[in-house]
Coordinates of C-alpha atoms in Angstrom, one line a residue:
M220 CA 44.9 151.4 73.9
N221 CA 45.5 147.7 73.2
V222 CA 49.1 148.4 72.4
V223 CA 49.6 150.0 75.8
I224 CA 48.0 147.1 77.6
F225 CA 50.1 144.6 75.6
Y226 CA 53.3 146.5 76.5
V227 CA 52.3 146.7 80.2
T228 CA 51.7 142.9 80.3
L229 CA 55.1 142.4 78.6
I230 CA 56.8 144.5 81.4
L231 CA 54.9 142.6 84.1
V232 CA 56.0 139.3 82.8
Y233 CA 59.7 140.4 82.7
F234 CA 59.3 141.9 86.2
A235 CA 57.8 138.7 87.6
V236 CA 60.7 136.7 86.1
D237 CA 63.3 139.0 87.5
A238 CA 61.6 139.2 90.8
M239 CA 61.5 135.4 91.2
A240 CA 65.2 135.2 90.3
C241 CA 66.0 138.0 92.8
A242 CA 64.1 136.3 95.5
G243 CA 66.1 133.1 95.2
L244 CA 69.4 135.0 95.0
S245 CA 68.4 137.2 98.0
L246 CA 68.0 134.0 100.0
E247 CA 71.4 132.8 99.0
F248 CA 73.4 136.0 99.0
G249 CA 71.5 138.5 101.1
V250 CA 70.4 136.2 103.9
T251 CA 73.0 133.4 104.0
G252 CA 76.0 135.1 102.4
V253 CA 76.7 132.6 99.6
V254 CA 78.2 134.4 96.6
N255 CA 76.7 132.4 93.7
F256 CA 78.2 133.9 90.5
A257 CA 76.7 131.1 88.5
Y258 CA 73.1 131.9 89.3
I259 CA 72.2 132.5 85.7
V260 CA 73.2 128.9 84.9
F261 CA 70.4 127.5 87.1
Q262 CA 67.9 129.8 85.4
A263 CA 69.2 128.6 82.0
A264 CA 68.9 125.0 83.1
G265 CA 65.3 125.6 84.0
A266 CA 64.6 127.3 80.7
Y267 CA 66.1 124.5 78.7
T268 CA 64.3 121.9 80.7
A269 CA 60.9 123.6 80.2
A270 CA 61.6 124.1 76.5
V271 CA 62.6 120.5 75.7
L272 CA 59.8 119.1 77.7
T273 CA 57.3 121.2 75.7
L274 CA 58.8 120.9 72.2
G275 CA 58.7 117.2 72.1
P276 CA 61.3 114.8 70.6
A277 CA 63.7 116.4 68.2
S278 CA 63.4 115.3 64.6
P279 CA 66.6 114.0 63.0
S280 CA 66.0 116.3 59.9
G281 CA 64.9 119.3 62.0
F282 CA 66.7 122.6 62.1
Q283 CA 67.3 122.3 65.9
Q284 CA 68.8 119.3 67.8
Y285 CA 68.5 118.7 71.5
I286 CA 68.3 115.9 74.0
G287 CA 65.5 114.8 76.3
G288 CA 62.5 116.1 74.2
A289 CA 59.0 115.2 75.3
H290 CA 55.4 116.5 75.3
W291 CA 54.5 117.1 78.9
P292 CA 51.2 118.8 79.7
F293 CA 51.3 122.2 81.5
P294 CA 52.4 122.9 84.2
L295 CA 54.7 119.8 84.5
P296 CA 57.5 121.5 82.4
L297 CA 57.6 124.4 84.9
I298 CA 57.7 122.0 87.9
A299 CA 60.5 120.0 86.1
A300 CA 62.4 123.3 85.6
A301 CA 62.3 124.1 89.3
V302 CA 63.3 120.5 90.2
V303 CA 66.3 120.6 87.8
G304 CA 67.4 123.9 89.2
A305 CA 67.3 122.5 92.7
L306 CA 69.1 119.3 91.8
L307 CA 71.8 121.1 89.9
S308 CA 72.3 123.4 93.0
L309 CA 72.6 120.3 95.2
V310 CA 75.4 119.0 92.9
V311 CA 77.2 122.4 93.2
A312 CA 76.8 122.3 97.0
V313 CA 78.1 118.7 97.3
L314 CA 81.1 119.4 95.1
G315 CA 82.0 123.0 96.2
V316 CA 80.4 124.1 99.5
R317 CA 81.8 121.3 101.6
R318 CA 85.4 121.9 100.5
L319 CA 85.7 125.5 99.5
R320 CA 85.6 128.8 101.4
T321 CA 83.0 131.4 100.3
D322 CA 85.4 133.5 98.2
Y323 CA 86.9 130.5 96.5
L324 CA 83.5 129.1 95.9
A325 CA 82.5 132.3 94.1
I326 CA 85.5 132.1 91.8
V327 CA 84.7 128.4 91.0
L328 CA 81.1 129.2 90.3
L329 CA 82.1 132.0 87.9
V330 CA 84.4 129.6 86.1
A331 CA 81.6 127.0 86.0
A332 CA 79.3 129.6 84.4
L333 CA 81.8 130.3 81.7
I334 CA 82.4 126.6 81.0
A335 CA 78.6 125.9 80.9
T336 CA 78.1 128.7 78.3
T337 CA 81.0 127.5 76.2
V338 CA 79.7 123.9 76.2
A339 CA 76.1 124.9 75.4
T340 CA 77.3 127.1 72.5
N341 CA 79.7 124.6 70.9
Q342 CA 77.7 121.3 71.3
D343 CA 74.9 121.6 68.7
G344 CA 73.2 118.4 69.8
L345 CA 72.9 119.3 73.4
V346 CA 70.6 122.3 73.6
G347 CA 70.7 123.6 70.0
G348 CA 74.2 125.1 70.0
A349 CA 74.7 128.8 69.5
A350 CA 71.3 129.2 67.9
G351 CA 69.6 127.8 71.0
L352 CA 66.0 126.6 71.0
A353 CA 63.1 128.2 69.3
L354 CA 59.4 127.8 68.6
V355 CA 58.5 126.6 72.1
P356 CA 54.7 126.3 72.3
H357 CA 52.8 128.6 74.5
P358 CA 51.1 126.9 77.4
L359 CA 47.3 126.8 77.5
V360 CA 47.1 128.8 74.3
A361 CA 44.3 126.6 73.0
L362 CA 42.0 128.1 75.6
F363 CA 42.4 131.4 73.8
G364 CA 41.8 130.2 70.3
N365 CA 45.5 129.5 69.6
N366 CA 46.0 133.2 69.5
A367 CA 49.2 133.6 71.5
A368 CA 49.6 137.2 70.3
G369 CA 46.2 138.2 71.5
L370 CA 45.6 140.6 74.4
S371 CA 43.6 138.2 76.5
Y372 CA 46.4 135.6 76.5
N373 CA 49.0 138.1 77.4
V374 CA 47.0 139.4 80.3
F375 CA 46.5 135.8 81.4
F376 CA 50.2 135.0 81.3
A377 CA 51.1 138.2 83.1
G378 CA 48.7 137.3 85.9
F379 CA 50.0 133.8 86.0
S380 CA 53.6 135.0 86.2
L381 CA 52.8 137.5 89.0
L382 CA 51.0 134.7 90.9
L383 CA 54.2 132.5 90.8
C384 CA 56.2 135.5 91.8
A385 CA 54.0 136.1 94.9
L386 CA 54.3 132.4 95.8
C387 CA 58.1 132.6 95.6
F388 CA 58.1 135.7 97.8
L389 CA 55.8 134.1 100.3
I390 CA 58.1 131.1 100.6
V391 CA 61.1 133.4 101.1
H392 CA 59.3 135.4 103.6
R393 CA 58.3 132.4 105.6
V394 CA 61.8 131.1 105.5
T395 CA 63.5 134.3 106.6
D396 CA 61.1 134.9 109.4
S397 CA 61.4 131.4 110.8
P398 CA 64.0 130.0 113.2
F399 CA 65.7 128.5 110.1
G400 CA 66.1 132.0 108.8
R401 CA 67.8 133.1 112.0
R402 CA 70.2 130.2 111.6
L403 CA 71.0 131.4 108.1
R404 CA 71.7 134.9 109.3
A405 CA 73.9 133.5 112.1
L406 CA 75.9 131.6 109.5
R407 CA 76.3 134.7 107.4
E408 CA 77.5 136.8 110.3
N409 CA 79.9 134.3 111.8
E410 CA 80.3 130.7 110.6
A411 CA 82.5 129.6 113.5
A412 CA 79.9 130.9 116.0
A413 CA 77.1 129.1 114.1
M414 CA 79.1 125.9 114.2
A415 CA 79.6 126.4 118.0
Q416 CA 75.8 126.5 118.4
G417 CA 75.5 123.1 116.7
F418 CA 74.5 124.3 113.2
S419 CA 75.9 122.5 110.1
P420 CA 77.1 125.1 107.6
F421 CA 76.9 122.6 104.7
R422 CA 73.3 121.6 105.4
L423 CA 72.2 125.2 105.7
Q424 CA 74.0 126.3 102.6
A425 CA 72.9 123.3 100.6
S426 CA 69.3 123.8 101.6
V427 CA 69.5 127.5 100.6
L428 CA 71.2 126.7 97.3
M429 CA 68.5 124.2 96.4
M430 CA 65.7 126.7 97.2
G431 CA 67.4 129.5 95.3
G432 CA 68.1 127.1 92.4
A433 CA 64.5 126.0 92.3
M434 CA 63.3 129.6 92.0
A435 CA 66.0 130.4 89.3
G436 CA 64.9 127.3 87.3
L437 CA 61.2 128.3 87.7
S438 CA 61.9 131.9 86.5
G439 CA 63.8 130.5 83.5
G440 CA 60.9 128.1 82.6
V441 CA 58.3 130.9 82.8
L442 CA 60.5 133.2 80.6
V443 CA 61.1 130.6 77.9
E444 CA 57.4 129.7 77.8
Y445 CA 56.6 133.3 77.2
V446 CA 59.3 134.3 74.7
T447 CA 59.3 130.8 73.1
A448 CA 63.1 130.8 72.6
W449 CA 66.3 130.6 74.5
A450 CA 70.0 130.8 73.4
P451 CA 73.4 130.8 75.2
S452 CA 73.8 134.5 74.4
G453 CA 71.0 135.3 76.7
W454 CA 72.5 133.8 79.8
L455 CA 76.1 135.0 79.9
Y456 CA 77.8 135.6 83.2
P457 CA 77.1 139.4 83.2
E458 CA 73.4 138.6 83.6
T459 CA 74.1 137.3 87.1
F460 CA 75.7 140.6 88.0
V461 CA 72.5 142.4 87.0
L462 CA 70.7 140.4 89.7
F463 CA 73.4 141.2 92.2
T464 CA 73.1 144.9 91.4
A465 CA 69.4 144.7 91.9
L466 CA 69.9 143.2 95.4
I467 CA 72.6 145.9 96.3
V468 CA 70.3 148.7 95.1
G469 CA 67.2 147.3 96.8
G470 CA 68.8 146.3 100.1
L471 CA 70.6 143.1 101.1
G472 CA 68.8 140.8 103.5
N473 CA 65.4 142.4 102.9
N474 CA 62.7 140.7 100.9
W475 CA 61.0 144.0 99.9
G476 CA 64.4 145.3 98.9
A477 CA 64.8 142.4 96.5
L478 CA 61.4 143.2 95.0
V479 CA 62.3 146.9 94.6
G480 CA 65.7 146.1 93.2
A481 CA 64.1 143.9 90.5
L482 CA 61.8 146.7 89.6
V483 CA 64.5 149.4 89.5
V484 CA 67.5 147.6 87.8
P485 CA 66.6 144.9 85.3
T486 CA 63.1 146.1 84.6
G487 CA 63.3 149.9 85.0
I488 CA 66.8 150.5 83.7
G489 CA 66.6 147.8 81.1
E490 CA 63.5 149.3 79.6
G491 CA 64.2 152.9 80.3
I492 CA 67.5 153.0 78.5
Q493 CA 65.6 152.1 75.3
Y494 CA 63.9 155.5 75.3
L495 CA 67.2 157.4 75.1
P496 CA 67.7 159.3 71.8
H497 CA 69.7 157.2 69.3
F498 CA 73.0 158.6 68.1
G499 CA 76.4 157.3 67.3
S500 CA 77.0 153.6 67.0
P501 CA 73.9 151.3 66.9
T502 CA 75.3 149.5 70.0
F503 CA 75.6 152.7 72.0
T504 CA 72.3 152.2 73.8
V505 CA 73.3 148.7 75.0
S506 CA 76.7 150.1 76.1
V507 CA 75.0 152.8 78.2
Q508 CA 72.8 150.2 79.8
W509 CA 75.8 148.2 81.0
I510 CA 77.7 151.3 82.1
V511 CA 74.7 152.4 84.3
I512 CA 74.3 148.9 85.7
G513 CA 78.1 148.8 86.4
L514 CA 78.1 152.2 88.2
L515 CA 75.0 151.6 90.3
P516 CA 76.6 149.1 92.8
L517 CA 79.7 151.3 93.1
L518 CA 77.6 154.3 94.0
F519 CA 75.3 152.5 96.4
L520 CA 78.2 150.7 98.1
W521 CA 79.9 154.0 98.6
F522 CA 77.1 156.3 99.6
R523 CA 74.3 154.0 100.7
P524 CA 75.5 150.4 101.4
Q525 CA 72.3 149.4 103.1
G526 CA 70.3 149.9 99.9
L527 CA 67.0 151.6 99.3
I528 CA 65.2 149.4 101.9
P529 CA 67.7 148.4 104.7
E530 CA 67.6 145.1 106.4
R531 CA 65.5 145.2 109.5
H532 CA 67.5 144.5 112.6
R533 CA 66.0 141.8 114.8
R534 CA 66.5 141.1 118.5
F535 CA 65.2 137.9 120.0
A536 CA 65.2 137.4 123.8
P537 CA 66.4 133.9 124.9
A538 CA 63.6 131.5 125.8
G539 CA 64.6 131.4 129.5
E540 CA 64.9 135.2 129.8
K541 CA 61.5 135.7 128.1
K542 CA 59.8 133.2 130.4
G543 CA 61.4 134.7 133.5
R544 CA 60.3 138.2 132.5
Q545 CA 56.7 137.0 132.1
L546 CA 56.8 135.4 135.6
V547 CA 58.1 138.6 137.1
Q548 CA 55.6 140.7 135.4
G549 CA 52.8 138.4 136.5
W550 CA 53.9 138.6 140.2
L551 CA 54.3 142.4 140.1
R552 CA 51.0 143.0 138.3
P553 CA 48.5 144.5 140.7
R554 CA 45.6 142.2 141.5
T555 CA 42.1 143.5 142.1
S556 CA 39.5 141.4 143.8
S557 CA 35.8 141.3 142.9
T558 CA 34.9 143.2 146.2
Q559 CA 37.3 145.9 145.2
I560 CA 35.8 146.1 141.7
G561 CA 32.4 146.6 143.2
E562 CA 33.6 149.3 145.6
L563 CA 35.3 151.1 142.7
S564 CA 32.2 151.0 140.5
T565 CA 30.0 152.2 143.5
S566 CA 32.2 155.1 144.3
K567 CA 32.3 156.0 140.6
D568 CA 28.5 156.0 140.4
A569 CA 28.2 158.1 143.6
R570 CA 30.3 161.0 142.1
P571 CA 28.3 163.9 140.8

């Protein structure tokens, strides 16, 4: 029974991490229309930040070398991971969003992801090189008798991860249902029309990229605090397309769709493929996983482009029209005096 609970908590942590990442990407791509093909880079930046701020300063004779090591108490490394993700997104917005069209920006971000992976892999003193970082201490493990493998600690971490996931979705929900969210949708549908209304595309896109980058950095920080390791091989550019597939399957522009997509694609398919019977090459199972993830967006874009949970269409009446409608309804509403009310109640009582 303990093994089953431990496995469930493991799945819940992975789901919470994927859901936080999908929430940020949904805000960028599903709501605003920014095609961020380097999204995994911001998650990796948050993971590395949380790792080095937990590991402490690197020893010159140690087996792993990195920069910026420190011993920050929990939850400061996670907060720093979110801040780094947001600041890195702001840099991308300043350098790319202001000057590049959406399709060109997507290509530039994809190239930036490849460059970042190459640099992190070949520079050993930056973030550990190809081997990455390992032995990251678990947060608050001392409260559980320094038993990070214990069931109670895993249940605690799963609950903590789900709490952060709920917080991210609450923020995304408040943003998308606000007037700011309507501006983002207007920018997605027609940038020229949004500019004609006085909206600044750069400010809107920069704000969204920072919020999405913060959620990506936070998800990376939570993941590295749980698995205690991070390497460049875990954040290659195909990982971004897994999140895009989750949004397409769940439904673009819908917060619940992003949640369902995170449950179906990275968590459901990623874990379900492992239960297939093993035959042929040892890497056959991994190949099947990528084949399925590659086919899913094609099938959904062809047969059900709105996803499992379509975006809810909203219609908002202009302020003047709404006020005028209320005035007209008020004038046309029948008015009953107190005398008439008394006569009505008397006649009602007099009936047999």
